[in-house]
Amino acid sequence: MSSPCDCVLWNWYYEKEHKGEQDNSNTNDDEEGTNMKVSLISKSWVSLNALRNEATTDPLSISSPLPQSIVESSSSPPSLPIGFMPRLAKDETYASDILKAWNQDVKTLAEGGRSGDNASAATTQHSRNNDIETYGCVFPYTRCDGVEYSGYLVIPSKLHKRIMNPGSSNNNGSNADEGKKVPVVIMFHTGAGPQDIFNRYKADLLVRQSIWSNNNKRKNSNSNDHDHGGDYDDKDGCIVFIADIVSDFVGWTWGDRDRYWQARKELLQISSSVRTTTDDDSTSESDDNNSEERQRIKLRQTLSAVVDAVKSIDIVDCKKIAAMGFCLGGQPILELGRMQVDGIVGLISFHGLFDGIDQLPLPQSKLSPVSSPRCREALICNGKKDPHVPESDLLRAEQVFQSAGWTTTVLNFENAMHNFSNPRTKYDDPGAAFGYNQEADVKSWNAALDLLERVLEL
């Protein structure tokens, strides 16, 4: 059975007719981002409240294996029927677990946001008494070599209302919000791919946090109390952009692991490139005006496409961009730290992978206080028992961020393993070094929200 919230998910052909606006953009056209801006009013928005509703979303329907004809399709994206449902979970149990966790967290937020024995990160410290609607839509983008990706936007109800009703007045009869820019957080997926229900769960909870509210009293107080009661006000709001870095429109990553590992290998391949003094990427340890340095060229091209897509959105504040990544998503977070893109002021990694980091040159800070007046911060959240992140990689990652001029914090949780932020994931192998850790999840999430509040000046 298809969820009603995704019946218009694959309105790709309409999107493709309009995305030329963003394909021709360039992140360095001007300080506000791209010259050509994209309005979100024409997008096919769907309710995420409907997706997380277990009465309308059958866990089996979002975890069933895809037809082989779709998995093996050479087109990107493949031709899909109207109402097609991407595969959002590994299996029915995983889908059910995430839906239950998602609903429990939203319920706890609506009841006041108190932490408890079963609370995950979203229900503590920065929580707010709110029961808002959230919306999502596909936002495709294209890399410079023509590879297409399936980005996904998540926004709160107040922002959705503003987008769909431009020029409408507020309760005072004014149009104070018209033309107002909002911050954006780019979210990079794990090795499960962009069509992982975990991504939408985390994005949904992120836009519900109190830091986006005008009623967030911490802006004018030194209090450490993040729960002030009262109604949630998402007047400012934010956009969460779930980025796709493996070009997966249908959820093939769940079932075709060989294809995933090949895509990962190509994305993270390190090769030599010629750097000149006019390059926009980070400089190497060499001072030569024209020199060769080893770079992840495909990853950088993919990230440039992501940033271009984000900056092409007409309501995005191009000076208030942050990014967070989980697992595989640690690689783009690290690379964005090396690239030092104008407007990106906060980077966060949750149990991120940094394999191959020892083969890359150390960058040098290229952004002056004049070009980047905001403090740029990076946060690395790691589990000490994560075998996929050796201590040498962790130390090198910290060194890379610091060398590039980022104020860097490392949280290394004593008893945490890999994937510690996924509250309901179950694994077939009890000996695997994966597992949820509530302490690491709560502390890392709240540290991330603190960072966003600082660097985005909320």
CSV table of C-alpha atoms in Angstrom, one decimal:
chain,number,residue,atom,x,y,z
A,1,MET,CA,0.0,0.0,0.0
A,2,SER,CA,1.3,3.5,-0.9
A,3,SER,CA,1.3,6.2,1.7
A,4,PRO,CA,-0.9,9.2,0.7
A,5,CYS,CA,1.9,11.5,1.6
A,6,ASP,CA,4.1,10.2,-1.2
A,7,CYS,CA,1.6,9.9,-4.0
A,8,VAL,CA,3.0,13.0,-5.6
A,9,LEU,CA,6.6,12.3,-4.6
A,10,TRP,CA,7.8,11.5,-8.1
A,11,ASN,CA,6.4,14.4,-10.0
A,12,TRP,CA,9.8,14.4,-11.6
A,13,TYR,CA,8.9,15.6,-15.0
A,14,TYR,CA,7.4,18.8,-13.7
A,15,GLU,CA,10.4,19.4,-11.6
A,16,LYS,CA,12.8,18.8,-14.5
A,17,GLU,CA,11.0,21.4,-16.6
A,18,HIS,CA,11.7,24.0,-13.9
A,19,LYS,CA,15.1,23.0,-12.5
A,20,GLY,CA,17.0,24.8,-15.3
A,21,GLU,CA,17.0,27.8,-13.0
A,22,GLN,CA,19.3,26.1,-10.5
A,23,ASP,CA,21.4,24.1,-13.0
A,24,ASN,CA,22.8,27.3,-14.4
A,25,SER,CA,23.7,28.7,-11.0
A,26,ASN,CA,27.1,29.2,-9.5
A,27,THR,CA,27.8,29.4,-5.8
A,28,ASN,CA,30.3,32.2,-6.3
A,29,ASP,CA,28.1,34.5,-8.6
A,30,ASP,CA,27.6,36.9,-5.7
A,31,GLU,CA,27.6,37.0,-1.9
A,32,GLU,CA,23.9,36.1,-1.8
A,33,GLY,CA,24.5,32.9,-3.7
A,34,THR,CA,23.1,32.3,-7.2
A,35,ASN,CA,21.8,34.9,-9.6
A,36,MET,CA,18.9,32.7,-10.7
A,37,LYS,CA,16.5,32.0,-7.8
A,38,VAL,CA,14.0,29.2,-7.4
A,39,SER,CA,10.6,29.7,-5.8
A,40,LEU,CA,9.2,26.8,-3.7
A,41,ILE,CA,5.6,27.6,-4.4
A,42,SER,CA,5.5,25.3,-7.5
A,43,LYS,CA,6.9,22.3,-5.6
A,44,SER,CA,4.8,19.3,-4.7
A,45,TRP,CA,4.7,19.5,-1.0
A,46,VAL,CA,3.5,16.5,1.1
A,47,SER,CA,2.8,16.1,4.8
A,48,LEU,CA,5.4,14.3,6.9
A,49,ASN,CA,2.8,14.0,9.6
A,50,ALA,CA,1.1,11.6,7.2
A,51,LEU,CA,4.3,9.7,6.5
A,52,ARG,CA,4.9,9.0,10.2
A,53,ASN,CA,1.2,8.1,10.8
A,54,GLU,CA,1.2,4.4,11.3
A,55,ALA,CA,-2.5,4.3,10.4
A,56,THR,CA,-1.8,5.5,6.9
A,57,THR,CA,1.8,4.2,6.4
A,58,ASP,CA,2.3,0.4,6.3
A,59,PRO,CA,5.9,-0.4,7.3
A,60,LEU,CA,5.9,-3.2,4.8
A,61,SER,CA,5.0,-0.9,1.9
A,62,ILE,CA,8.0,1.3,2.5
A,63,SER,CA,10.5,-1.5,3.0
A,64,SER,CA,9.5,-4.0,0.2
A,65,PRO,CA,12.3,-4.8,-2.3
A,66,LEU,CA,12.1,-2.8,-5.5
A,67,PRO,CA,11.3,-4.4,-8.9
A,68,GLN,CA,14.5,-5.4,-10.5
A,69,SER,CA,13.7,-3.3,-13.6
A,70,ILE,CA,13.8,-0.2,-11.5
A,71,VAL,CA,16.9,-1.2,-9.6
A,72,GLU,CA,18.8,-1.9,-12.8
A,73,SER,CA,17.5,1.1,-14.7
A,74,SER,CA,20.3,3.0,-16.3
A,75,SER,CA,18.4,6.3,-16.3
A,76,SER,CA,18.7,8.7,-13.4
A,77,PRO,CA,16.0,9.0,-12.3
A,78,PRO,CA,14.3,6.0,-13.8
A,79,SER,CA,10.9,6.4,-15.4
A,80,LEU,CA,8.4,5.9,-12.5
A,81,PRO,CA,4.6,5.6,-12.4
A,82,ILE,CA,2.6,8.2,-10.6
A,83,GLY,CA,2.3,7.3,-7.0
A,84,PHE,CA,5.5,5.3,-6.9
A,85,MET,CA,6.8,4.7,-3.4
A,86,PRO,CA,10.5,4.6,-2.9
A,87,ARG,CA,12.0,2.1,-0.6
A,88,LEU,CA,12.6,3.9,2.7
A,89,ALA,CA,13.7,1.1,5.0
A,90,LYS,CA,15.8,-2.1,5.1
A,91,ASP,CA,12.9,-4.2,6.3
A,92,GLU,CA,9.5,-4.1,8.0
A,93,THR,CA,11.0,-4.2,11.5
A,94,TYR,CA,13.4,-1.3,10.8
A,95,ALA,CA,10.5,0.8,9.3
A,96,SER,CA,8.2,0.0,12.2
A,97,ASP,CA,10.9,0.9,14.8
A,98,ILE,CA,11.7,4.3,13.2
A,99,LEU,CA,8.0,5.2,12.8
A,100,LYS,CA,7.4,4.3,16.5
A,101,ALA,CA,10.4,6.3,17.6
A,102,TRP,CA,9.4,9.2,15.4
A,103,ASN,CA,5.8,9.3,16.8
A,104,GLN,CA,7.0,8.9,20.3
A,105,ASP,CA,9.4,11.8,20.0
A,106,VAL,CA,6.8,14.1,18.4
A,107,LYS,CA,4.3,13.1,21.1
A,108,THR,CA,6.8,13.9,23.9
A,109,LEU,CA,7.6,17.3,22.2
A,110,ALA,CA,3.8,18.1,22.1
A,111,GLU,CA,3.5,17.2,25.8
A,112,GLY,CA,6.2,19.5,26.9
A,113,GLY,CA,9.5,18.0,25.8
A,114,ARG,CA,10.6,16.3,29.1
A,115,SER,CA,13.3,13.7,28.8
A,116,GLY,CA,12.5,10.2,30.1
A,117,ASP,CA,13.6,6.6,30.1
A,118,ASN,CA,12.6,6.2,26.5
A,119,ALA,CA,13.3,9.7,25.3
A,120,SER,CA,15.8,10.3,22.4
A,121,ALA,CA,17.7,13.4,21.7
A,122,ALA,CA,14.8,15.3,20.3
A,123,THR,CA,12.9,15.2,23.5
A,124,THR,CA,15.4,17.0,25.7
A,125,GLN,CA,17.0,20.4,26.4
A,126,HIS,CA,16.0,22.2,23.2
A,127,SER,CA,12.5,20.8,23.0
A,128,ARG,CA,9.4,22.9,23.0
A,129,ASN,CA,5.7,22.5,23.6
A,130,ASN,CA,4.6,22.1,20.0
A,131,ASP,CA,2.6,20.0,17.7
A,132,ILE,CA,3.3,21.6,14.3
A,133,GLU,CA,2.8,20.2,10.9
A,134,THR,CA,5.8,19.6,8.7
A,135,TYR,CA,6.1,19.3,5.0
A,136,GLY,CA,8.6,17.8,2.5
A,137,CYS,CA,9.2,17.9,-1.2
A,138,VAL,CA,11.7,16.5,-3.7
A,139,PHE,CA,14.3,19.0,-4.8
A,140,PRO,CA,16.4,17.5,-7.5
A,141,TYR,CA,19.8,18.9,-8.6
A,142,THR,CA,22.5,18.1,-11.1
A,143,ARG,CA,26.3,17.8,-10.9
A,144,CYS,CA,28.5,19.5,-13.4
A,145,ASP,CA,29.0,16.3,-15.3
A,146,GLY,CA,25.2,15.7,-15.7
A,147,VAL,CA,24.7,13.2,-12.8
A,148,GLU,CA,21.3,13.9,-11.2
A,149,TYR,CA,20.4,13.7,-7.5
A,150,SER,CA,17.2,13.5,-5.4
A,151,GLY,CA,17.5,16.2,-2.7
A,152,TYR,CA,14.6,16.5,-0.3
A,153,LEU,CA,13.4,19.6,1.6
A,154,VAL,CA,11.7,19.6,5.0
A,155,ILE,CA,10.0,22.7,6.5
A,156,PRO,CA,7.6,23.7,9.3
A,157,SER,CA,4.0,24.6,8.8
A,158,LYS,CA,4.4,28.4,9.2
A,159,LEU,CA,7.1,28.5,6.5
A,160,HIS,CA,4.9,26.3,4.3
A,161,LYS,CA,2.0,28.7,4.7
A,162,ARG,CA,4.2,31.6,3.8
A,163,ILE,CA,5.5,29.9,0.7
A,164,MET,CA,2.1,28.8,-0.5
A,165,ASN,CA,0.4,32.1,0.3
A,166,PRO,CA,2.9,34.8,-0.7
A,167,GLY,CA,1.9,38.3,0.2
A,168,SER,CA,-0.6,37.1,2.8
A,169,SER,CA,-0.7,39.3,6.0
A,170,ASN,CA,-0.1,38.2,9.6
A,171,ASN,CA,-2.4,38.9,12.5
A,172,ASN,CA,-1.5,42.5,12.5
A,173,GLY,CA,-2.4,43.0,8.9
A,174,SER,CA,1.2,43.5,7.8
A,175,ASN,CA,3.5,41.4,5.5
A,176,ALA,CA,6.5,41.5,7.8
A,177,ASP,CA,7.6,38.0,6.7
A,178,GLU,CA,7.5,38.7,3.0
A,179,GLY,CA,11.0,38.6,1.6
A,180,LYS,CA,12.5,37.4,4.8
A,181,LYS,CA,15.3,34.9,4.5
A,182,VAL,CA,15.6,31.8,6.6
A,183,PRO,CA,18.6,29.6,7.6
A,184,VAL,CA,19.2,26.2,6.1
A,185,VAL,CA,20.8,23.0,7.5
A,186,ILE,CA,22.1,20.5,4.9
A,187,MET,CA,21.8,16.9,6.1
A,188,PHE,CA,24.0,14.2,4.7
A,189,HIS,CA,22.9,10.5,4.8
A,190,THR,CA,24.4,7.3,6.1
A,191,GLY,CA,25.5,4.4,4.0
A,192,ALA,CA,21.8,3.5,3.8
A,193,GLY,CA,21.3,6.2,1.3
A,194,PRO,CA,19.1,9.3,0.9
A,195,GLN,CA,15.9,7.3,0.8
A,196,ASP,CA,16.2,6.3,4.5
A,197,ILE,CA,13.2,7.1,6.7
A,198,PHE,CA,15.7,7.9,9.4
A,199,ASN,CA,16.7,11.1,7.4
A,200,ARG,CA,13.1,12.4,7.3
A,201,TYR,CA,12.7,11.5,11.0
A,202,LYS,CA,15.7,13.5,12.0
A,203,ALA,CA,14.9,16.4,9.6
A,204,ASP,CA,11.4,16.6,10.9
A,205,LEU,CA,12.6,16.7,14.5
A,206,LEU,CA,15.2,19.3,13.7
A,207,VAL,CA,12.7,21.8,12.3
A,208,ARG,CA,10.6,21.4,15.5
A,209,GLN,CA,13.3,22.6,17.8
A,210,SER,CA,13.0,25.7,19.9
A,211,ILE,CA,16.1,27.4,18.5
A,212,TRP,CA,14.0,28.4,15.4
A,213,SER,CA,11.3,30.0,17.5
A,214,ASN,CA,11.0,33.8,18.1
A,215,ASN,CA,9.9,32.7,21.6
A,216,ASN,CA,13.3,31.2,22.3
A,217,LYS,CA,14.2,33.3,25.3
A,218,ARG,CA,17.8,32.1,25.4
A,219,LYS,CA,18.5,34.9,22.9
A,220,ASN,CA,18.1,37.4,25.7
A,221,SER,CA,19.0,35.3,28.7
A,222,ASN,CA,22.0,33.5,30.2
A,223,SER,CA,19.7,30.8,31.4
A,224,ASN,CA,20.6,27.2,30.7
A,225,ASP,CA,16.9,26.2,30.8
A,226,HIS,CA,15.9,25.3,27.2
A,227,ASP,CA,12.3,24.5,28.1
A,228,HIS,CA,10.4,27.7,28.6
A,229,GLY,CA,6.8,26.4,28.1
A,230,GLY,CA,4.3,28.4,26.1
A,231,ASP,CA,3.3,27.9,22.5
A,232,TYR,CA,5.7,27.1,19.7
A,233,ASP,CA,6.3,30.0,17.3
A,234,ASP,CA,8.1,29.0,14.1
A,235,LYS,CA,7.9,32.5,12.6
A,236,ASP,CA,11.5,32.4,11.6
A,237,GLY,CA,11.7,28.7,10.9
A,238,CYS,CA,14.3,26.9,8.9
A,239,ILE,CA,14.8,24.6,5.9
A,240,VAL,CA,16.4,21.2,6.2
A,241,PHE,CA,17.9,20.0,2.9
A,242,ILE,CA,18.4,16.2,2.8
A,243,ALA,CA,21.3,15.9,0.3
A,244,ASP,CA,21.8,12.9,-1.9
A,245,ILE,CA,25.4,12.0,-2.7
A,246,VAL,CA,24.9,8.6,-4.4
A,247,SER,CA,22.2,9.5,-6.9
A,248,ASP,CA,19.5,7.3,-5.5
A,249,PHE,CA,15.9,8.3,-6.4
A,250,VAL,CA,14.2,5.0,-5.5
A,251,GLY,CA,16.0,3.5,-2.5
A,252,TRP,CA,18.2,1.0,-4.4
A,253,THR,CA,20.9,1.5,-1.8
A,254,TRP,CA,19.0,-0.8,0.6
A,255,GLY,CA,19.1,-3.8,-1.7
A,256,ASP,CA,22.1,-3.3,-4.0
A,257,ARG,CA,25.0,-3.1,-1.7
A,258,ASP,CA,27.6,-3.8,-4.5
A,259,ARG,CA,26.3,-0.8,-6.4
A,260,TYR,CA,26.5,1.3,-3.3
A,261,TRP,CA,30.1,0.3,-2.5
A,262,GLN,CA,31.1,1.1,-6.1
A,263,ALA,CA,29.3,4.5,-5.9
A,264,ARG,CA,31.0,5.2,-2.6
A,265,LYS,CA,34.4,4.3,-4.1
A,266,GLU,CA,34.0,6.6,-7.0
A,267,LEU,CA,32.7,9.4,-4.9
A,268,LEU,CA,35.6,9.2,-2.4
A,269,GLN,CA,38.4,8.5,-5.0
A,270,ILE,CA,41.4,10.6,-4.5
A,271,SER,CA,43.3,11.9,-7.5
A,272,SER,CA,45.7,14.7,-8.3
A,273,SER,CA,44.4,18.1,-9.5
A,274,VAL,CA,46.1,21.3,-10.5
A,275,ARG,CA,45.5,24.1,-8.2
A,276,THR,CA,46.0,27.7,-9.2
A,277,THR,CA,45.7,31.0,-7.2
A,278,THR,CA,42.3,31.5,-8.7
A,279,ASP,CA,40.8,28.2,-7.4
A,280,ASP,CA,38.0,28.5,-4.9
A,281,ASP,CA,38.8,25.4,-3.0
A,282,SER,CA,41.0,25.2,0.0
A,283,THR,CA,44.8,25.7,-0.4
A,284,SER,CA,47.3,23.0,0.3
A,285,GLU,CA,50.4,23.0,2.5
A,286,SER,CA,52.4,24.1,-0.6
A,287,ASP,CA,52.7,27.8,-1.4
A,288,ASP,CA,53.2,27.3,-5.1
A,289,ASN,CA,50.9,29.3,-7.3
A,290,ASN,CA,50.4,26.3,-9.6
A,291,SER,CA,50.8,22.9,-7.9
A,292,GLU,CA,49.3,19.5,-7.9
A,293,GLU,CA,47.5,18.3,-4.8
A,294,ARG,CA,45.4,15.2,-4.1
A,295,GLN,CA,41.7,15.9,-3.8
A,296,ARG,CA,38.4,14.1,-3.9
A,297,ILE,CA,37.3,15.7,-7.1
A,298,LYS,CA,33.9,13.9,-7.5
A,299,LEU,CA,33.0,14.6,-3.9
A,300,ARG,CA,33.8,18.2,-4.3
A,301,GLN,CA,31.8,18.4,-7.5
A,302,THR,CA,28.8,16.8,-5.8
A,303,LEU,CA,29.0,19.1,-2.8
A,304,SER,CA,29.2,22.1,-5.1
A,305,ALA,CA,26.0,20.9,-6.7
A,306,VAL,CA,24.4,20.6,-3.3
A,307,VAL,CA,25.4,24.1,-2.3
A,308,ASP,CA,24.3,25.5,-5.6
A,309,ALA,CA,20.9,23.9,-5.1
A,310,VAL,CA,20.6,25.3,-1.6
A,311,LYS,CA,21.6,28.8,-2.5
A,312,SER,CA,19.3,28.8,-5.5
A,313,ILE,CA,16.2,28.8,-3.2
A,314,ASP,CA,14.8,32.3,-3.1
A,315,ILE,CA,14.1,32.4,0.7
A,316,VAL,CA,17.4,30.9,1.9
A,317,ASP,CA,19.8,33.2,3.8
A,318,CYS,CA,23.0,32.4,1.9
A,319,LYS,CA,25.0,33.6,4.9
A,320,LYS,CA,23.4,31.3,7.3
A,321,ILE,CA,24.0,27.7,6.2
A,322,ALA,CA,25.1,24.8,8.3
A,323,ALA,CA,25.5,21.1,7.6
A,324,MET,CA,25.3,17.8,9.5
A,325,GLY,CA,26.2,14.3,8.5
A,326,PHE,CA,25.7,10.8,9.9
A,327,CYS,CA,28.1,7.9,9.3
A,328,LEU,CA,29.1,8.2,5.5
A,329,GLY,CA,27.9,11.8,5.9
A,330,GLY,CA,31.0,12.6,7.9
A,331,GLN,CA,33.0,12.6,4.6
A,332,PRO,CA,31.1,15.5,3.0
A,333,ILE,CA,31.2,17.4,6.4
A,334,LEU,CA,35.0,17.0,6.4
A,335,GLU,CA,35.3,18.0,2.8
A,336,LEU,CA,33.1,21.1,3.3
A,337,GLY,CA,35.4,22.0,6.1
A,338,ARG,CA,38.4,21.8,3.7
A,339,MET,CA,36.5,23.7,0.9
A,340,GLN,CA,35.5,26.6,3.2
A,341,VAL,CA,32.5,27.6,1.2
A,342,ASP,CA,31.2,31.2,1.8
A,343,GLY,CA,28.1,31.2,3.9
A,344,ILE,CA,28.6,27.8,5.5
A,345,VAL,CA,29.3,28.6,9.2
A,346,GLY,CA,28.6,25.4,11.0
A,347,LEU,CA,29.6,21.7,10.4
A,348,ILE,CA,28.5,18.7,12.6
A,349,SER,CA,29.4,15.1,12.3
A,350,PHE,CA,27.6,12.2,14.1
A,351,HIS,CA,29.6,9.0,14.2
A,352,GLY,CA,31.1,10.2,10.9
A,353,LEU,CA,33.6,8.2,8.8
A,354,PHE,CA,36.9,9.7,7.8
A,355,ASP,CA,38.6,6.9,6.0
A,356,GLY,CA,41.3,8.0,3.6
A,357,ILE,CA,41.8,11.3,5.4
A,358,ASP,CA,45.5,10.6,5.8
A,359,GLN,CA,45.9,10.7,2.0
A,360,LEU,CA,44.7,14.3,1.8
A,361,PRO,CA,46.7,17.5,2.3
A,362,LEU,CA,46.0,19.8,5.2
A,363,PRO,CA,44.1,22.9,4.1
A,364,GLN,CA,44.9,26.4,5.2
A,365,SER,CA,42.3,28.9,6.2
A,366,LYS,CA,41.3,31.2,3.3
A,367,LEU,CA,38.4,33.0,4.8
A,368,SER,CA,39.2,36.3,6.4
A,369,PRO,CA,37.1,37.9,9.2
A,370,VAL,CA,35.9,40.4,6.6
A,371,SER,CA,34.6,37.8,4.2
A,372,SER,CA,33.3,35.6,7.0
A,373,PRO,CA,32.4,37.8,10.0
A,374,ARG,CA,30.6,34.9,11.8
A,375,CYS,CA,32.6,32.4,13.8
A,376,ARG,CA,32.8,29.1,11.9
A,377,GLU,CA,32.4,26.1,14.2
A,378,ALA,CA,32.8,22.4,13.6
A,379,LEU,CA,31.6,19.7,16.0
A,380,ILE,CA,32.8,16.0,15.8
A,381,CYS,CA,30.6,13.5,17.8
A,382,ASN,CA,32.3,10.1,17.9
A,383,GLY,CA,31.9,6.9,19.9
A,384,LYS,CA,35.1,5.6,21.4
A,385,LYS,CA,34.0,2.0,20.7
A,386,ASP,CA,33.4,2.7,17.0
A,387,PRO,CA,35.9,0.4,15.1
A,388,HIS,CA,35.2,2.2,11.9
A,389,VAL,CA,36.9,5.4,13.2
A,390,PRO,CA,40.4,4.7,14.4
A,391,GLU,CA,41.9,7.3,16.7
A,392,SER,CA,44.3,8.4,14.0
A,393,ASP,CA,41.4,9.3,11.7
A,394,LEU,CA,39.7,11.2,14.5
A,395,LEU,CA,42.8,13.2,15.4
A,396,ARG,CA,43.5,14.0,11.7
A,397,ALA,CA,39.9,15.2,11.2
A,398,GLU,CA,40.2,17.6,14.1
A,399,GLN,CA,43.5,18.8,12.7
A,400,VAL,CA,41.9,19.3,9.2
A,401,PHE,CA,39.1,21.5,10.7
A,402,GLN,CA,41.5,23.5,12.8
A,403,SER,CA,44.0,24.0,10.0
A,404,ALA,CA,41.1,25.3,7.8
A,405,GLY,CA,40.2,27.9,10.5
A,406,TRP,CA,37.3,26.2,12.1
A,407,THR,CA,36.7,26.5,15.9
A,408,THR,CA,36.6,22.7,16.6
A,409,THR,CA,35.0,20.6,19.3
A,410,VAL,CA,35.3,16.9,19.6
A,411,LEU,CA,32.9,14.8,21.8
A,412,ASN,CA,34.3,11.3,22.1
A,413,PHE,CA,31.7,9.2,24.1
A,414,GLU,CA,33.2,6.5,26.2
A,415,ASN,CA,30.8,3.6,25.7
A,416,ALA,CA,29.3,4.6,22.3
A,417,MET,CA,29.6,2.4,19.2
A,418,HIS,CA,28.9,3.2,15.6
A,419,ASN,CA,25.4,4.6,14.7
A,420,PHE,CA,24.8,5.7,18.3
A,421,SER,CA,22.2,8.3,17.2
A,422,ASN,CA,19.6,5.8,15.7
A,423,PRO,CA,17.3,5.1,18.7
A,424,ARG,CA,15.5,2.1,17.4
A,425,THR,CA,17.7,0.3,14.9
A,426,LYS,CA,18.0,-3.5,15.4
A,427,TYR,CA,20.7,-5.6,13.9
A,428,ASP,CA,20.8,-9.2,12.9
A,429,ASP,CA,24.4,-9.7,14.2
A,430,PRO,CA,24.5,-9.2,18.0
A,431,GLY,CA,28.3,-8.9,17.8
A,432,ALA,CA,28.3,-6.0,15.4
A,433,ALA,CA,29.8,-2.8,16.7
A,434,PHE,CA,26.6,-0.9,16.1
A,435,GLY,CA,24.1,0.3,18.7
A,436,TYR,CA,22.0,3.1,20.1
A,437,ASN,CA,23.5,5.0,23.0
A,438,GLN,CA,21.1,7.4,24.7
A,439,GLU,CA,23.7,9.5,26.5
A,440,ALA,CA,25.8,10.0,23.3
A,441,ASP,CA,22.6,10.7,21.3
A,442,VAL,CA,21.2,13.3,23.7
A,443,LYS,CA,24.5,15.1,24.4
A,444,SER,CA,25.6,15.2,20.8
A,445,TRP,CA,22.2,16.4,19.6
A,446,ASN,CA,22.0,19.2,22.2
A,447,ALA,CA,25.6,20.2,21.4
A,448,ALA,CA,24.7,20.4,17.8
A,449,LEU,CA,21.7,22.6,18.5
A,450,ASP,CA,23.8,24.8,20.7
A,451,LEU,CA,26.3,25.2,17.8
A,452,LEU,CA,23.5,26.0,15.3
A,453,GLU,CA,22.1,28.6,17.7
A,454,ARG,CA,25.5,30.3,17.9
A,455,VAL,CA,26.7,30.3,14.4
A,456,LEU,CA,23.3,31.1,12.8
A,457,GLU,CA,22.8,33.8,15.3
A,458,LEU,CA,19.3,32.7,16.3
